[in-house]
XYZ file of N, CA and C in Angstrom:
417
model
N -14.008 2.105 0.796
C -14.530 1.318 -0.304
C -14.860 2.194 -1.511
N -15.030 3.505 -1.266
C -15.253 4.396 -2.400
C -14.053 4.416 -3.340
N -12.849 4.206 -2.800
C -11.635 4.158 -3.619
C -11.747 3.055 -4.670
N -12.404 1.960 -4.312
C -12.530 0.812 -5.209
C -13.863 0.804 -5.964
N -14.582 1.933 -5.917
C -15.853 2.083 -6.624
C -16.839 0.975 -6.256
N -16.884 0.658 -4.966
C -17.792 -0.388 -4.495
C -19.247 0.057 -4.606
N -19.476 1.343 -4.450
C -20.826 1.892 -4.554
C -20.723 3.391 -4.793
N -21.840 4.001 -5.162
C -21.836 5.424 -5.488
C -21.805 6.326 -4.264
N -22.293 5.833 -3.136
C -22.341 6.678 -1.951
C -22.202 5.831 -0.699
N -22.018 6.516 0.405
C -21.901 5.872 1.701
C -22.478 6.817 2.740
N -22.893 6.289 3.873
C -23.466 7.161 4.906
C -22.400 7.848 5.743
N -21.169 7.334 5.690
C -20.082 7.954 6.435
C -18.749 7.592 5.790
N -17.720 8.243 6.276
C -16.362 7.966 5.825
C -15.588 7.488 7.038
N -15.018 6.291 6.939
C -14.213 5.756 8.035
C -12.841 6.410 7.999
N -12.378 6.855 9.154
C -11.072 7.500 9.243
C -10.429 7.179 10.581
N -9.143 6.999 10.563
C -8.369 6.779 11.782
C -7.267 7.831 11.795
N -7.190 8.566 12.886
C -6.150 9.584 13.043
C -4.955 8.915 13.710
N -3.820 8.927 13.031
C -2.646 8.233 13.537
C -1.841 9.045 14.547
N -2.005 10.345 14.544
C -1.304 11.200 15.498
C -2.334 11.810 16.439
N -2.428 11.296 17.670
C -3.468 11.757 18.604
C -3.536 13.275 18.776
N -2.417 13.961 18.706
C -2.430 15.419 18.852
C -3.207 16.091 17.721
N -3.365 15.392 16.608
C -4.083 15.947 15.458
C -5.575 15.653 15.489
N -6.024 14.846 16.422
C -7.419 14.392 16.414
C -8.414 15.548 16.563
N -8.218 16.435 17.510
C -9.200 17.510 17.723
C -9.277 18.467 16.547
N -8.170 18.916 15.973
C -8.294 19.774 14.785
C -9.020 19.076 13.623
N -8.814 17.784 13.484
C -9.502 17.052 12.417
C -10.993 16.951 12.724
N -11.343 16.677 13.984
C -12.769 16.649 14.360
C -13.425 18.005 14.118
N -12.726 19.081 14.476
C -13.265 20.428 14.267
C -13.477 20.696 12.769
N -12.517 20.295 11.962
C -12.660 20.471 10.511
C -13.834 19.646 9.986
N -13.996 18.434 10.489
C -15.114 17.574 10.065
C -16.451 18.201 10.458
N -16.513 18.833 11.635
C -17.757 19.521 12.038
C -18.067 20.685 11.101
N -17.032 21.427 10.690
C -17.243 22.530 9.745
C -17.732 22.007 8.400
N -17.127 20.940 7.926
C -17.564 20.334 6.655
C -19.013 19.875 6.774
N -19.365 19.250 7.890
C -20.746 18.785 8.102
C -21.721 19.952 8.032
N -21.391 21.053 8.699
C -22.275 22.226 8.700
C -22.393 22.824 7.300
N -21.269 22.955 6.608
C -21.268 23.556 5.272
C -21.972 22.688 4.232
N -21.857 21.362 4.366
C -22.390 20.454 3.359
C -23.722 19.820 3.742
N -24.216 20.136 4.934
C -25.482 19.550 5.382
C -25.369 18.058 5.673
N -24.211 17.654 6.172
C -23.971 16.251 6.500
C -24.241 16.009 7.977
N -24.502 14.753 8.336
C -24.617 14.458 9.771
C -23.276 14.740 10.451
N -23.323 15.118 11.731
C -22.084 15.454 12.430
C -21.102 14.300 12.506
N -21.608 13.082 12.449
C -20.722 11.912 12.553
C -20.356 11.328 11.187
N -20.358 12.151 10.144
C -20.036 11.648 8.801
C -18.611 11.114 8.724
N -17.700 11.677 9.530
C -16.329 11.169 9.609
C -16.269 10.273 10.840
N -16.160 8.989 10.606
C -16.383 7.976 11.634
C -15.096 7.227 11.952
N -14.790 7.117 13.243
C -13.590 6.357 13.612
C -13.929 4.966 14.143
N -15.152 4.503 13.915
C -15.577 3.188 14.392
C -14.838 2.015 13.774
N -14.264 2.210 12.606
C -13.546 1.115 11.946
C -12.239 0.775 12.645
N -11.793 1.637 13.560
C -10.508 1.377 14.224
C -10.522 0.062 14.995
N -11.701 -0.411 15.363
C -11.805 -1.698 16.038
C -11.453 -2.878 15.135
N -11.437 -2.641 13.829
C -11.097 -3.691 12.869
C -9.724 -3.461 12.239
N -9.019 -2.459 12.725
C -7.701 -2.142 12.187
C -6.626 -2.814 13.020
N -5.898 -3.702 12.402
C -4.784 -4.389 13.058
C -3.581 -4.262 12.139
N -2.578 -3.546 12.599
C -1.448 -3.253 11.737
C -1.787 -2.060 10.861
N -0.867 -1.706 10.023
C -1.084 -0.562 9.150
C -0.374 -0.806 7.826
N -1.157 -0.820 6.762
C -0.602 -1.048 5.433
C -0.334 0.280 4.744
N 0.440 0.230 3.708
C 0.752 1.419 2.922
C -0.070 1.393 1.644
N -1.319 1.778 1.769
C -2.186 1.829 0.602
C -1.983 3.131 -0.162
N -2.814 3.365 -1.155
C -2.637 4.552 -2.000
C -2.893 5.855 -1.239
N -2.120 6.888 -1.580
C -2.342 8.229 -1.031
C -3.495 8.846 -1.804
N -4.518 9.319 -1.074
C -5.697 9.915 -1.696
C -5.615 11.431 -1.739
N -4.933 11.990 -0.729
C -4.799 13.445 -0.636
C -3.535 13.751 0.144
N -2.776 14.704 -0.363
C -1.593 15.142 0.363
C -1.569 16.657 0.355
N -1.609 17.225 1.555
C -1.549 18.671 1.728
C -0.413 18.970 2.705
N -0.167 20.243 2.953
C 0.944 20.637 3.826
C 0.844 19.999 5.205
N -0.366 19.879 5.739
C -0.504 19.364 7.107
C -1.365 18.110 7.204
N -1.641 17.487 6.076
C -2.535 16.332 6.101
C -2.199 15.369 4.968
N -2.100 14.102 5.305
C -1.970 13.044 4.296
C -3.116 12.074 4.534
N -3.894 11.823 3.500
C -5.001 10.875 3.573
C -4.614 9.677 2.729
N -4.601 8.529 3.365
C -4.178 7.300 2.693
C -5.251 6.244 2.934
N -5.544 5.465 1.913
C -6.449 4.315 2.065
C -5.619 3.106 2.464
N -6.174 2.219 3.246
C -5.463 0.957 3.500
C -5.341 0.163 2.194
N -4.404 -0.757 2.161
C -4.266 -1.625 0.992
C -5.509 -2.493 0.838
N -5.695 -3.038 -0.343
C -6.826 -3.946 -0.572
C -6.747 -5.140 0.368
N -5.532 -5.623 0.658
C -5.376 -6.755 1.578
C -5.876 -6.394 2.972
N -5.511 -5.196 3.440
C -5.956 -4.799 4.783
C -7.453 -4.548 4.820
N -7.993 -3.893 3.811
C -9.442 -3.689 3.779
C -10.178 -5.017 3.755
N -9.671 -5.976 2.988
C -10.307 -7.290 2.953
C -10.228 -7.959 4.318
N -9.096 -7.852 4.980
C -8.968 -8.420 6.330
C -9.980 -7.782 7.279
N -10.182 -6.488 7.157
C -11.155 -5.797 8.012
C -12.576 -6.296 7.726
N -12.905 -6.439 6.444
C -14.242 -6.925 6.079
C -14.450 -8.362 6.533
N -13.434 -9.205 6.371
C -13.548 -10.605 6.799
C -13.641 -10.702 8.318
N -12.937 -9.829 9.024
C -12.982 -9.832 10.484
C -14.344 -9.376 10.997
N -14.965 -8.442 10.297
C -16.281 -7.941 10.707
C -17.382 -8.910 10.279
N -17.473 -9.157 8.993
C -18.407 -10.113 8.369
C -19.797 -10.023 8.989
N -20.407 -8.829 8.891
C -21.679 -8.554 9.558
C -22.903 -8.717 8.675
N -22.784 -8.324 7.417
C -23.992 -8.253 6.597
C -23.640 -8.390 5.115
N -24.660 -8.268 4.281
C -24.458 -8.402 2.834
C -23.514 -7.336 2.286
N -23.508 -6.162 2.891
C -22.607 -5.110 2.438
C -21.146 -5.520 2.643
N -20.822 -6.093 3.805
C -19.465 -6.593 4.039
C -19.113 -7.686 3.032
N -20.060 -8.564 2.751
C -19.811 -9.653 1.811
C -19.575 -9.099 0.409
N -20.404 -8.162 -0.017
C -20.217 -7.553 -1.345
C -18.879 -6.816 -1.435
N -18.540 -6.071 -0.372
C -17.262 -5.361 -0.353
C -16.093 -6.344 -0.392
N -16.191 -7.409 0.384
C -15.123 -8.416 0.416
C -14.970 -9.078 -0.947
N -16.067 -9.356 -1.597
C -16.020 -9.963 -2.932
C -15.287 -9.035 -3.914
N -15.588 -7.751 -3.874
C -14.928 -6.787 -4.747
C -13.429 -6.716 -4.426
N -13.090 -6.640 -3.150
C -11.680 -6.562 -2.759
C -10.916 -7.812 -3.176
N -11.529 -8.967 -2.990
C -10.883 -10.214 -3.396
C -10.591 -10.207 -4.895
N -11.481 -9.619 -5.677
C -11.274 -9.571 -7.126
C -10.085 -8.688 -7.515
N -9.652 -7.817 -6.623
C -8.520 -6.924 -6.889
C -7.172 -7.582 -6.585
N -7.199 -8.715 -5.894
C -5.962 -9.367 -5.474
C -5.558 -10.456 -6.454
N -4.273 -10.567 -6.668
C -3.721 -11.517 -7.630
C -2.966 -12.606 -6.872
N -3.113 -13.836 -7.347
C -2.355 -14.943 -6.776
C -3.248 -16.106 -6.443
N -2.601 -17.155 -5.969
C -3.327 -18.342 -5.560
C -3.910 -18.173 -4.164
N -4.731 -19.120 -3.798
C -5.429 -19.083 -2.516
C -4.476 -18.842 -1.341
N -3.391 -19.600 -1.269
C -2.474 -19.481 -0.136
C -1.742 -18.143 -0.117
N -1.330 -17.665 -1.274
C -0.593 -16.395 -1.295
C -1.521 -15.219 -1.003
N -2.741 -15.258 -1.492
C -3.705 -14.195 -1.186
C -4.011 -14.198 0.310
N -4.257 -15.387 0.870
C -4.534 -15.481 2.304
C -3.352 -14.956 3.120
N -2.136 -15.276 2.719
C -0.951 -14.808 3.440
C -0.876 -13.286 3.456
N -1.300 -12.637 2.378
C -1.307 -11.175 2.330
C -2.359 -10.544 3.218
N -3.400 -11.288 3.506
C -4.507 -10.802 4.331
C -4.265 -11.099 5.804
N -3.706 -12.241 6.081
C -3.636 -12.792 7.432
C -2.994 -11.855 8.461
N -1.970 -11.133 8.071
C -1.274 -10.253 9.014
C -2.157 -9.126 9.531
N -3.226 -8.800 8.825
C -4.085 -7.679 9.191
C -5.374 -8.101 9.899
N -5.553 -9.383 10.141
C -6.779 -9.849 10.787
C -6.834 -9.408 12.241
N -8.024 -9.111 12.704
C -8.225 -8.725 14.100
C -7.993 -9.953 14.977
N -7.104 -9.845 15.956
C -6.871 -10.987 16.846
C -8.176 -11.463 17.491
N -8.342 -12.775 17.505
C -9.562 -13.370 18.038
C -10.625 -13.603 16.985
N -10.435 -13.045 15.802
C -11.411 -13.212 14.718
C -10.825 -13.958 13.527
N -9.665 -14.554 13.732
C -8.977 -15.220 12.632
C -9.793 -16.378 12.049
N -10.399 -17.189 12.906
C -11.157 -18.342 12.420
C -12.391 -17.901 11.647
N -13.116 -16.926 12.173
C -14.280 -16.374 11.474
C -13.856 -15.854 10.100
N -12.750 -15.115 10.073
C -12.259 -14.547 8.821
C -11.841 -15.639 7.845
N -11.220 -16.686 8.348
C -10.781 -17.778 7.460
C -11.978 -18.479 6.829
N -13.004 -18.739 7.625
C -14.212 -19.365 7.067
C -14.849 -18.461 6.017
N -14.909 -17.166 6.297
C -15.485 -16.227 5.344
C -14.653 -16.193 4.059
N -13.332 -16.153 4.207
C -12.436 -16.154 3.050
C -12.638 -17.410 2.213
N -12.658 -18.564 2.886
C -12.828 -19.825 2.159
C -14.143 -19.854 1.393
N -15.210 -19.361 2.014
C -16.509 -19.306 1.329
C -16.439 -18.416 0.097
N -15.836 -17.244 0.253
C -15.706 -16.325 -0.884
C -14.844 -16.923 -1.986
N -13.719 -17.480 -1.589
C -12.798 -18.042 -2.574
C -13.490 -19.135 -3.402
N -14.156 -20.025 -2.713
C -14.821 -21.134 -3.414
C -15.932 -20.634 -4.310
N -16.638 -19.601 -3.885
C -17.742 -19.088 -4.691
C -17.253 -18.276 -5.882
N -16.133 -17.563 -5.703
C -15.727 -16.588 -6.725
C -14.476 -16.951 -7.517
N -13.608 -17.807 -6.967
C -12.333 -18.041 -7.622
C -12.152 -19.456 -8.138
N -12.761 -20.421 -7.496
C -12.569 -21.820 -7.908
C -13.241 -22.044 -9.255
N -12.595 -22.767 -10.154
C -13.219 -23.070 -11.447
C -14.489 -23.885 -11.248
N -15.441 -23.621 -12.113
C -16.709 -24.358 -12.012
C -16.850 -25.326 -13.155
C-alpha cells in the first residue's frame, strides 16, 4: 500500500517469495536489515500469502542482479483487501485502490474477481458493493 501512498508508514512490509529456494537468503537479509535499522525481526512479513490467489503483473519496484521486487496490481491488492475486510485500515486501503481503477461497476469487478480468495467471494462482493455505492455512485 506504500506504493499507492496510502499512508506514511507501516509496521511491516508484506512479501511473498515466489522461488522457495530463495526464501532463506531473503530471510537472512531481512534479519540483517532489521538489526542495522533497529526494526522488529518480523518487519518483512509473509502473512499476506493467505490472501494471495493468482499472481498479477504489477509495477516493478526494484530490480537487481538477483532480486526483482514487484507490487501486485491494484486489482489484486483490492481483491486481497476485500477478501480480508478486517478493519478500518482495510476499508481505507480498499477505498484508495478502488479510486485507482477505471471503468464501470461490472468491468472493475471482473478485474478483481479472478484474484479473490476462494471461499471469500461473497464477503468480498458485499464489501465491493458497499464501497462502490458509497464512493462511485452519483449522489
